[in-house]
Coordinates of N, CA and C in Angstrom, one line a residue:
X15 N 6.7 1.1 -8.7 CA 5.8 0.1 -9.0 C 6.5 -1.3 -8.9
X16 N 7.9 -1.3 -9.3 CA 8.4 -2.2 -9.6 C 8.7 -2.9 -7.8
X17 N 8.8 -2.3 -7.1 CA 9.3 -2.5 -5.8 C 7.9 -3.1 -5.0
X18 N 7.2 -2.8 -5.3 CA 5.5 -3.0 -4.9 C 5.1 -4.6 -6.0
X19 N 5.3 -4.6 -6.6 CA 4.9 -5.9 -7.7 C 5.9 -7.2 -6.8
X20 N 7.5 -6.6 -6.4 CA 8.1 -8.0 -5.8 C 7.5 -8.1 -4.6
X21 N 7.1 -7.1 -3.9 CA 6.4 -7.3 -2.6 C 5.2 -8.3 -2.2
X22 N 4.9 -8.0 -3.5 CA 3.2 -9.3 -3.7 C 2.5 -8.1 -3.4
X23 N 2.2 -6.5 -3.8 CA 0.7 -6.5 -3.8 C 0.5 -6.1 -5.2
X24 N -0.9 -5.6 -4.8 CA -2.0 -5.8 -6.3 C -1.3 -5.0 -7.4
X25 N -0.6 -5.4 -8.0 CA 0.3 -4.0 -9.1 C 0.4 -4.5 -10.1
X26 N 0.2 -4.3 -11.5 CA 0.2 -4.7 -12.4 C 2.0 -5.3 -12.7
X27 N 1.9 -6.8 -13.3 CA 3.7 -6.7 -13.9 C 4.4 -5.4 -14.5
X28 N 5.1 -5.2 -14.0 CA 6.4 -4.1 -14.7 C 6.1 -5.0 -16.0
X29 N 6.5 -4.4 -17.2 CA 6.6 -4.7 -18.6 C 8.0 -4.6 -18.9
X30 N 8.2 -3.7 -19.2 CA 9.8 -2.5 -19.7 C 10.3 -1.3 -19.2
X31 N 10.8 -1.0 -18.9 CA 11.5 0.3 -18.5 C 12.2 1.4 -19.2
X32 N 11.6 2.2 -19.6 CA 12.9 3.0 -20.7 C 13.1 4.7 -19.9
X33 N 14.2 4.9 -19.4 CA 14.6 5.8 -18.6 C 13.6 5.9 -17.6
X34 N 12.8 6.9 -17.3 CA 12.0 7.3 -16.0 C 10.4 6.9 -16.2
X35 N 10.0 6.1 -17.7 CA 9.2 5.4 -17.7 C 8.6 3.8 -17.5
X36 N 7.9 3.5 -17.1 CA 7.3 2.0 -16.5 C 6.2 1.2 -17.3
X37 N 6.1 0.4 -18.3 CA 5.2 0.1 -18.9 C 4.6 -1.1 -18.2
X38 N 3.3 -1.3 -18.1 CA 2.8 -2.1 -17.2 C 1.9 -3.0 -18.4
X39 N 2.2 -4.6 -17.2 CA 0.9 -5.2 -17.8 C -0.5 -4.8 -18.2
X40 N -0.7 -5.5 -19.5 CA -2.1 -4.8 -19.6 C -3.4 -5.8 -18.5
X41 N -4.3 -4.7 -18.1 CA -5.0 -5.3 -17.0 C -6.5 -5.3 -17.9
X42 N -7.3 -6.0 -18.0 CA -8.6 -6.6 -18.6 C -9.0 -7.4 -19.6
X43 N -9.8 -7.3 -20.1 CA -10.3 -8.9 -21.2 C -10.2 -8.3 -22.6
X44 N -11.4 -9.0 -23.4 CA -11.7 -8.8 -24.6 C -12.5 -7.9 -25.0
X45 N -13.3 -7.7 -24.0 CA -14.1 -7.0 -23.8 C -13.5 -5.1 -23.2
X46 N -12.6 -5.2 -23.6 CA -11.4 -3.8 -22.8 C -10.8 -3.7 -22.0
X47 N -10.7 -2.7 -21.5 CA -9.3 -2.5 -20.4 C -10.7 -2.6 -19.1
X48 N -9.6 -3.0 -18.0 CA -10.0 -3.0 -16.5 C -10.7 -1.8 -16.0
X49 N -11.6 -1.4 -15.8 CA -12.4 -0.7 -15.2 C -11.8 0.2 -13.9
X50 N -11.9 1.9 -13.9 CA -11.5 2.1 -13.0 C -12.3 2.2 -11.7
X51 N -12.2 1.9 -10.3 CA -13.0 2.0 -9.5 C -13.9 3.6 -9.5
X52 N -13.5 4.4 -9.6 CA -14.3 5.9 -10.2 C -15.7 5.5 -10.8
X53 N -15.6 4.7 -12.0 CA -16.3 4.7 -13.2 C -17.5 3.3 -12.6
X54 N -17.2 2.2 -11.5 CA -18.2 1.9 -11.0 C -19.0 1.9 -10.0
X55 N -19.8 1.0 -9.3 CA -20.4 0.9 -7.7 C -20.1 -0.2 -7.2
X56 N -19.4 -0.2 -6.0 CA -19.4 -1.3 -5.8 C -20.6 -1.9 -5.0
X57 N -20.8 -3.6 -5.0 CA -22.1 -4.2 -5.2 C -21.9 -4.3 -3.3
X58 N -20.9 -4.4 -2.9 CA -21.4 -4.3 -1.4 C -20.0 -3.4 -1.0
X59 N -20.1 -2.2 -0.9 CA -19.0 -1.4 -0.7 C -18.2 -1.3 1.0
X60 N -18.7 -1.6 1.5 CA -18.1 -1.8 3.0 C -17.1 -3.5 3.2
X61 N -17.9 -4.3 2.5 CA -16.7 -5.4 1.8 C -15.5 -5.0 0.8
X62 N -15.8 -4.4 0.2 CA -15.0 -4.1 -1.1 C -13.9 -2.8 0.1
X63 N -14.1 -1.9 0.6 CA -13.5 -1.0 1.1 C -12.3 -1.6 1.8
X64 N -12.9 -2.7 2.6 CA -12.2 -3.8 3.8 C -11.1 -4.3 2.9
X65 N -11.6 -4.7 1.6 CA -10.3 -5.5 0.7 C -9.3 -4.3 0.1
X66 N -9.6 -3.1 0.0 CA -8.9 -2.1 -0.6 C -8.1 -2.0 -0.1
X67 N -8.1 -1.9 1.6 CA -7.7 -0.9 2.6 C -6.6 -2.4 3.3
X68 N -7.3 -3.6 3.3 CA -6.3 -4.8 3.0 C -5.1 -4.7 2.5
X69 N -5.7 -4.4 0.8 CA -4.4 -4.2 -0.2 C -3.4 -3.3 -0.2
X70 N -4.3 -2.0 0.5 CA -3.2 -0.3 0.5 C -2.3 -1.3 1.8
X71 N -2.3 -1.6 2.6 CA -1.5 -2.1 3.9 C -0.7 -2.8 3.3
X72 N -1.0 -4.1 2.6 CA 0.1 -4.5 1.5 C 0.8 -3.8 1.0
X73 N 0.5 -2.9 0.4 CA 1.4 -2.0 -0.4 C 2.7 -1.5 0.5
X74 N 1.5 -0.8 2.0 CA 2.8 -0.3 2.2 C 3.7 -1.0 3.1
X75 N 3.2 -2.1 3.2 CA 4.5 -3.2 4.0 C 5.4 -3.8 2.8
X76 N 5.0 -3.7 1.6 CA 6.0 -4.1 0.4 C 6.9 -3.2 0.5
X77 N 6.8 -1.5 1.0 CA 7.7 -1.1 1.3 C 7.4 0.4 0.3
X78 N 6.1 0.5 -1.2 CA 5.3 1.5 -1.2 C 4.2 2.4 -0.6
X79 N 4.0 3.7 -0.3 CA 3.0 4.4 -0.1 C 2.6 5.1 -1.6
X80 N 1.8 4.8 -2.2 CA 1.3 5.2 -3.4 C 1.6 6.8 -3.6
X81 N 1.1 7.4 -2.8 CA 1.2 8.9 -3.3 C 0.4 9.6 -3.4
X82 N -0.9 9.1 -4.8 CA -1.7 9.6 -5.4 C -2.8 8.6 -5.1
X83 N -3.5 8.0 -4.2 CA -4.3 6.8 -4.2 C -6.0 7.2 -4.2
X84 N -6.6 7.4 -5.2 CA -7.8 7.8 -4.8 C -8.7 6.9 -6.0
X85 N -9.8 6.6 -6.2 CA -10.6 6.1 -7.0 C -10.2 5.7 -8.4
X86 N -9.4 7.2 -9.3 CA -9.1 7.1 -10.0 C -7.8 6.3 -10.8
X87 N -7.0 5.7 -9.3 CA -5.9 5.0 -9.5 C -5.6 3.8 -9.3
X88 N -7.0 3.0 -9.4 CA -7.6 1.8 -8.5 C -7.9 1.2 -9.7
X89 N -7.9 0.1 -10.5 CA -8.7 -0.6 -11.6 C -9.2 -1.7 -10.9
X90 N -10.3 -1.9 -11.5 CA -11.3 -3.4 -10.7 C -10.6 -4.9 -12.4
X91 N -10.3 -5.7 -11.0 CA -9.7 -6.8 -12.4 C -9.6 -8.1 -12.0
X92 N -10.8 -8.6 -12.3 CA -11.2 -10.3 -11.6 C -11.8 -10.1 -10.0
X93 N -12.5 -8.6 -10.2 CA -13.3 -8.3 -8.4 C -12.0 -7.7 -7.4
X94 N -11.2 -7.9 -8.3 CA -10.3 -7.4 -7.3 C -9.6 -5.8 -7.5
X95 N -9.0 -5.1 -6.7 CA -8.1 -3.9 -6.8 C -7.0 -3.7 -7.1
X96 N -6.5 -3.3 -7.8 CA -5.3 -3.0 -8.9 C -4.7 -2.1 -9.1
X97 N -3.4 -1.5 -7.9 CA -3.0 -0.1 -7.8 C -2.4 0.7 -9.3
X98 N -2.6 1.4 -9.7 CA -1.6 1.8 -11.1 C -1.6 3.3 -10.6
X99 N -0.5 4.3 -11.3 CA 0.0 5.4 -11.4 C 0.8 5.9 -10.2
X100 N 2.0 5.3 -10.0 CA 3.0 5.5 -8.8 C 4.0 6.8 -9.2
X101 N 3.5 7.8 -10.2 CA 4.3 8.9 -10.1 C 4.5 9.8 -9.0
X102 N 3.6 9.4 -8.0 CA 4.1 10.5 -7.0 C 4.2 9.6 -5.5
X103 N 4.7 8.1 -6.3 CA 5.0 7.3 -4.7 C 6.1 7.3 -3.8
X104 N 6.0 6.4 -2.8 CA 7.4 6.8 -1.9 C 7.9 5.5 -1.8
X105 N 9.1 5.2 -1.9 CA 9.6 4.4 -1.0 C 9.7 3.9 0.5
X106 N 9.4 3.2 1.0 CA 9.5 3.2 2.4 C 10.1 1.9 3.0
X107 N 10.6 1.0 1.9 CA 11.3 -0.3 2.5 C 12.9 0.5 2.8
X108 N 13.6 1.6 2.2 CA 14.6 1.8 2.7 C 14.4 3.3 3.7
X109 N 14.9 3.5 5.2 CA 14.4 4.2 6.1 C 15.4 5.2 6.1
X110 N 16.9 5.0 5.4 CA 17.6 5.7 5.7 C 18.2 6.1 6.9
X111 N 18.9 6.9 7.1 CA 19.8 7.2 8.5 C 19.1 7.6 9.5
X112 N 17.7 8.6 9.2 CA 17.2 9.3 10.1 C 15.8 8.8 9.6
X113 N 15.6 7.5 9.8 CA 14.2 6.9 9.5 C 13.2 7.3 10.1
X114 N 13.2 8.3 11.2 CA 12.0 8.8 12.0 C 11.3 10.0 10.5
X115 N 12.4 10.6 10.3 CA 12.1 11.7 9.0 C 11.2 11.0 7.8
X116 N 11.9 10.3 7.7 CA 10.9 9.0 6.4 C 9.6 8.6 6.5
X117 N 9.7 8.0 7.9 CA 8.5 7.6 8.6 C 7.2 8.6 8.4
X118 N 7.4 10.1 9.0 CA 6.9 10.9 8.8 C 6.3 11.0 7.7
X119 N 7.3 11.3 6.6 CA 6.9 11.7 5.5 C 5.6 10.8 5.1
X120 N 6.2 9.3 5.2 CA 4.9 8.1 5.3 C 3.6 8.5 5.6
X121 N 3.9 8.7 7.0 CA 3.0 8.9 7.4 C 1.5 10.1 7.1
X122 N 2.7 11.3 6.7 CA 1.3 11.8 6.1 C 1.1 11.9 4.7
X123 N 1.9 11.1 4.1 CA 1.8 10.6 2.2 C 0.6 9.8 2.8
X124 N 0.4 8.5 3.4 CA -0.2 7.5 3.6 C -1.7 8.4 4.2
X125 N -1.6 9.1 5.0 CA -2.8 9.7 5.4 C -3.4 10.4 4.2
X126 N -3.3 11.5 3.5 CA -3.6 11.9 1.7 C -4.0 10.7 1.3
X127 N -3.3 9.7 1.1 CA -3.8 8.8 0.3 C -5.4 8.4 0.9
X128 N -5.0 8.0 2.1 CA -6.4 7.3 2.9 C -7.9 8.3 3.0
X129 N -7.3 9.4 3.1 CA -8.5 10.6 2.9 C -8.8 10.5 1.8
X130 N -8.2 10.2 0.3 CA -8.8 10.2 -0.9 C -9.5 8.9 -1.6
X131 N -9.3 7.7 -0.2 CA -10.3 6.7 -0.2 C -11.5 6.4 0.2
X132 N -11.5 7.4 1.3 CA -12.1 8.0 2.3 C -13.8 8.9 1.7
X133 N -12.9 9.9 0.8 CA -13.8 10.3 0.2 C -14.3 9.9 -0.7
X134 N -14.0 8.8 -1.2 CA -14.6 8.2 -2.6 C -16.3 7.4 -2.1
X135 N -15.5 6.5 -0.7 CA -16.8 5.6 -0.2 C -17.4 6.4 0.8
X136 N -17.4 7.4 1.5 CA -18.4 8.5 1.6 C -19.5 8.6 1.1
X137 N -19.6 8.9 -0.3 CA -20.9 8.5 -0.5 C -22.1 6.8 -0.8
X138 N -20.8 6.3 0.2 CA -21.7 4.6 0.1 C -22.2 4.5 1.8
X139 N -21.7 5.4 2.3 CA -21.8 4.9 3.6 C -21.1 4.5 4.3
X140 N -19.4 4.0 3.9 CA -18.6 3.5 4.1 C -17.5 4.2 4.9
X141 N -17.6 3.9 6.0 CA -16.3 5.0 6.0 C -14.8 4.0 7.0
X142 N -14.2 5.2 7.6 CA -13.2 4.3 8.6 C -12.2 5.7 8.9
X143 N -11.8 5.4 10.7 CA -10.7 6.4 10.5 C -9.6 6.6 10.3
X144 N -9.5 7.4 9.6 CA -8.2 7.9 8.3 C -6.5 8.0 9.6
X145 N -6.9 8.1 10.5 CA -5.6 9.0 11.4 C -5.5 7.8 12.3
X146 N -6.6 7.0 12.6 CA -6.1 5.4 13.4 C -5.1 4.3 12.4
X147 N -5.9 3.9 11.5 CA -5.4 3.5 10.5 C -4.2 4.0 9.7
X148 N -3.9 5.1 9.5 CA -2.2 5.3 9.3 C -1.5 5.4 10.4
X149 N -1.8 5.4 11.5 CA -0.8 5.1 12.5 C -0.8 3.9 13.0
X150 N -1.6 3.1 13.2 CA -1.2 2.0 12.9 C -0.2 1.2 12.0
X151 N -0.9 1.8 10.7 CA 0.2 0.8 9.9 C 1.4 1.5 9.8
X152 N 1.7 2.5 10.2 CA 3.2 3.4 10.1 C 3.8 2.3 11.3
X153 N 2.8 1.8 12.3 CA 3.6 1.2 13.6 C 4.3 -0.2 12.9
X154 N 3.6 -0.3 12.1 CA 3.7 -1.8 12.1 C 4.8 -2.1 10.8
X155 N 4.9 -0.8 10.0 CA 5.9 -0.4 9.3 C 7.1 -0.1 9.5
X156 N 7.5 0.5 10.5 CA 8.3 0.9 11.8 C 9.0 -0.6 12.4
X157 N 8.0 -1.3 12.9 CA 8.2 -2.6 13.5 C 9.2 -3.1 12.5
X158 N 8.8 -3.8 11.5 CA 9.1 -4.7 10.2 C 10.4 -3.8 9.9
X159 N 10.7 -2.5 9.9 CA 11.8 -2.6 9.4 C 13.3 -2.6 10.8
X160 N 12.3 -2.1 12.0 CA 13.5 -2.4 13.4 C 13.9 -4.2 13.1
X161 N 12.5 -4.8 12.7 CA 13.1 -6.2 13.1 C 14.4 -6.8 11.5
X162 N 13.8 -6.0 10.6 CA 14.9 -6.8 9.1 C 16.0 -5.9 9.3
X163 N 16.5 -4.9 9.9 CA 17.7 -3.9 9.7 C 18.2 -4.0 11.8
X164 N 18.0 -5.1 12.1 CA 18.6 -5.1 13.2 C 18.6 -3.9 14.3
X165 N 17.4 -3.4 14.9 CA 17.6 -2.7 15.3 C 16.8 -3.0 16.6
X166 N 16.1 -3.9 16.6 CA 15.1 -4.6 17.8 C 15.7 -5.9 17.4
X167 N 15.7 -6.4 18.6 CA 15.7 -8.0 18.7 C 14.5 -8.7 18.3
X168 N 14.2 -9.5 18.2 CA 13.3 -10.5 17.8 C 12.6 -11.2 19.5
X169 N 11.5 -11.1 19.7 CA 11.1 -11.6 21.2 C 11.2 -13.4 21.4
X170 N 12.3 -13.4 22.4 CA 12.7 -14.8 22.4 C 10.9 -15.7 23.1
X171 N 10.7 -17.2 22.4 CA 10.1 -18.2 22.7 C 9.9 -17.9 23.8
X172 N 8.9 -18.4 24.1 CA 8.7 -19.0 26.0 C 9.3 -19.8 26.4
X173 N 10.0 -19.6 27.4 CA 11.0 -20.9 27.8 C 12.3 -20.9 27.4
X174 N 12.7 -20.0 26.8 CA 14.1 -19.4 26.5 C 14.5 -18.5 27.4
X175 N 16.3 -19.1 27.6 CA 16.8 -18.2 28.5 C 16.6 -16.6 28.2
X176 N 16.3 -15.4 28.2 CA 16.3 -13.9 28.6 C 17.7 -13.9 26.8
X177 N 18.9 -14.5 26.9 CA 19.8 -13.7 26.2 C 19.7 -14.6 24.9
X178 N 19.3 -15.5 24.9 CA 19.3 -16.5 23.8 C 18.6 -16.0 22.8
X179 N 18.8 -15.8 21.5 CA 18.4 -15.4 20.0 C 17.0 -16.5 19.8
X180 N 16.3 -15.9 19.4 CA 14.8 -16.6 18.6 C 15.6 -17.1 17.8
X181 N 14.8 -18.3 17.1 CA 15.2 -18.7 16.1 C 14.9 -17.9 14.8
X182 N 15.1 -18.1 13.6 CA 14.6 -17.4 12.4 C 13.3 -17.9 11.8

C-alpha cells in the first residue's frame, strides 16, 4: 500500500506500521466511514467504471497490482475510488532478473482482479474486455520499466541524428 500511496494512486495515507501490519488513513466524515462500493449504486455506472479502471491502471503503473480487487475493496470517498486491503498484492515496480516471470504473474493477478470488477458492474450493464485491457496495460507496464531500468532506449526527436540520446 505504502508503494501505491508514493505512486499517486487512490490509497489511503499509510498511518504506522508495526511489523507485517499497515494502519491506514481513516477515509470518511462525521457521518462514518467511507462507503464500500458493494454497499452502493453507482448513479451513472459506465462513468464511474471508466474512473475505476482509470485508477486500477494507476495503480498498476505505481508499480501495484492489488490482488484482491473486487467491490468489496473499493471505498467511495468524495465520488471517488479508494483502493484498501493489499494483503494479497504484488509488486511490480521491481521486475527482477527474469522480469518476463513477473510480468506474468502480473498479468494474470491483474486479470483476477479485472474479472472481479467485471463482475460487480455486470449487473449495471457495464462491461469491458477483461483480457484486452490487461494486456495492454502489462504492455505499457513492460514499457515503463524497459525505459527507467535501461533496457530500451528512449526514441530520439525528429531531427536528431539516429545515435544521439533524447533528452530527459
Amino acid at each position: 500500500m505504502r508503494q501505491a500511496w508514493k505512486g499517486g494512486a487512490l490509497v489511503p495515507a499509510p498511518a504506522k506500521r508495526v511489523e507485517n501490519l499497515l494502519a491506514m488513513r481513516y477515509l470518511g466524515g462525521d457521518d462514518g466511514p467511507a462507503p464500500r462500493l458493494a454497499d452502493l449504486q453507482p448513479v451513472d455506472p459506465r462513468a464511474f467504471l471508466d474512473e475505476l479502471l482509470a485508477a486500477t491502471e494507476a495503480l498498476l503503473l505505481a508499480g501495484v497490482v492489488h490482488g484482491d480487487l473486487s467491490a468489496y475493496n473499493v471505498l467511495i470517498h468524495e465520488d471517488r475510488p479508494w483502493f484498501i486491503d493489499f494483503s494479497d498484492g504484488l509488486r511490480v515496480d521491481r521486475l527482477g532478473s527474469a522480469p518476463w516471470m513477473r510480468l506474468q504473474l502480473a498479468r494474470e493477478t491483474l486479470t483476477r482482479d479485472l474479472e472481479g470488477l467485471r463482475a460487480y458492474f455486470r449487473k449495471f450493464e457495464a462491461g469491458f474486455d477483461v483480457a484486452a485491457t490487461a494486456e495492454g496495460w502489462i504492455d505499457r507496464l513492460q514499457e515503463q520499466w524497459e525505459l527507467t531500468h535501461g533496457r530500451r532506449r528512449r526514441p530520439t526527436p525528429e531531427g536528431t541524428p539516429g545515435g544521439t540520446p533524447a533528452p530527459p
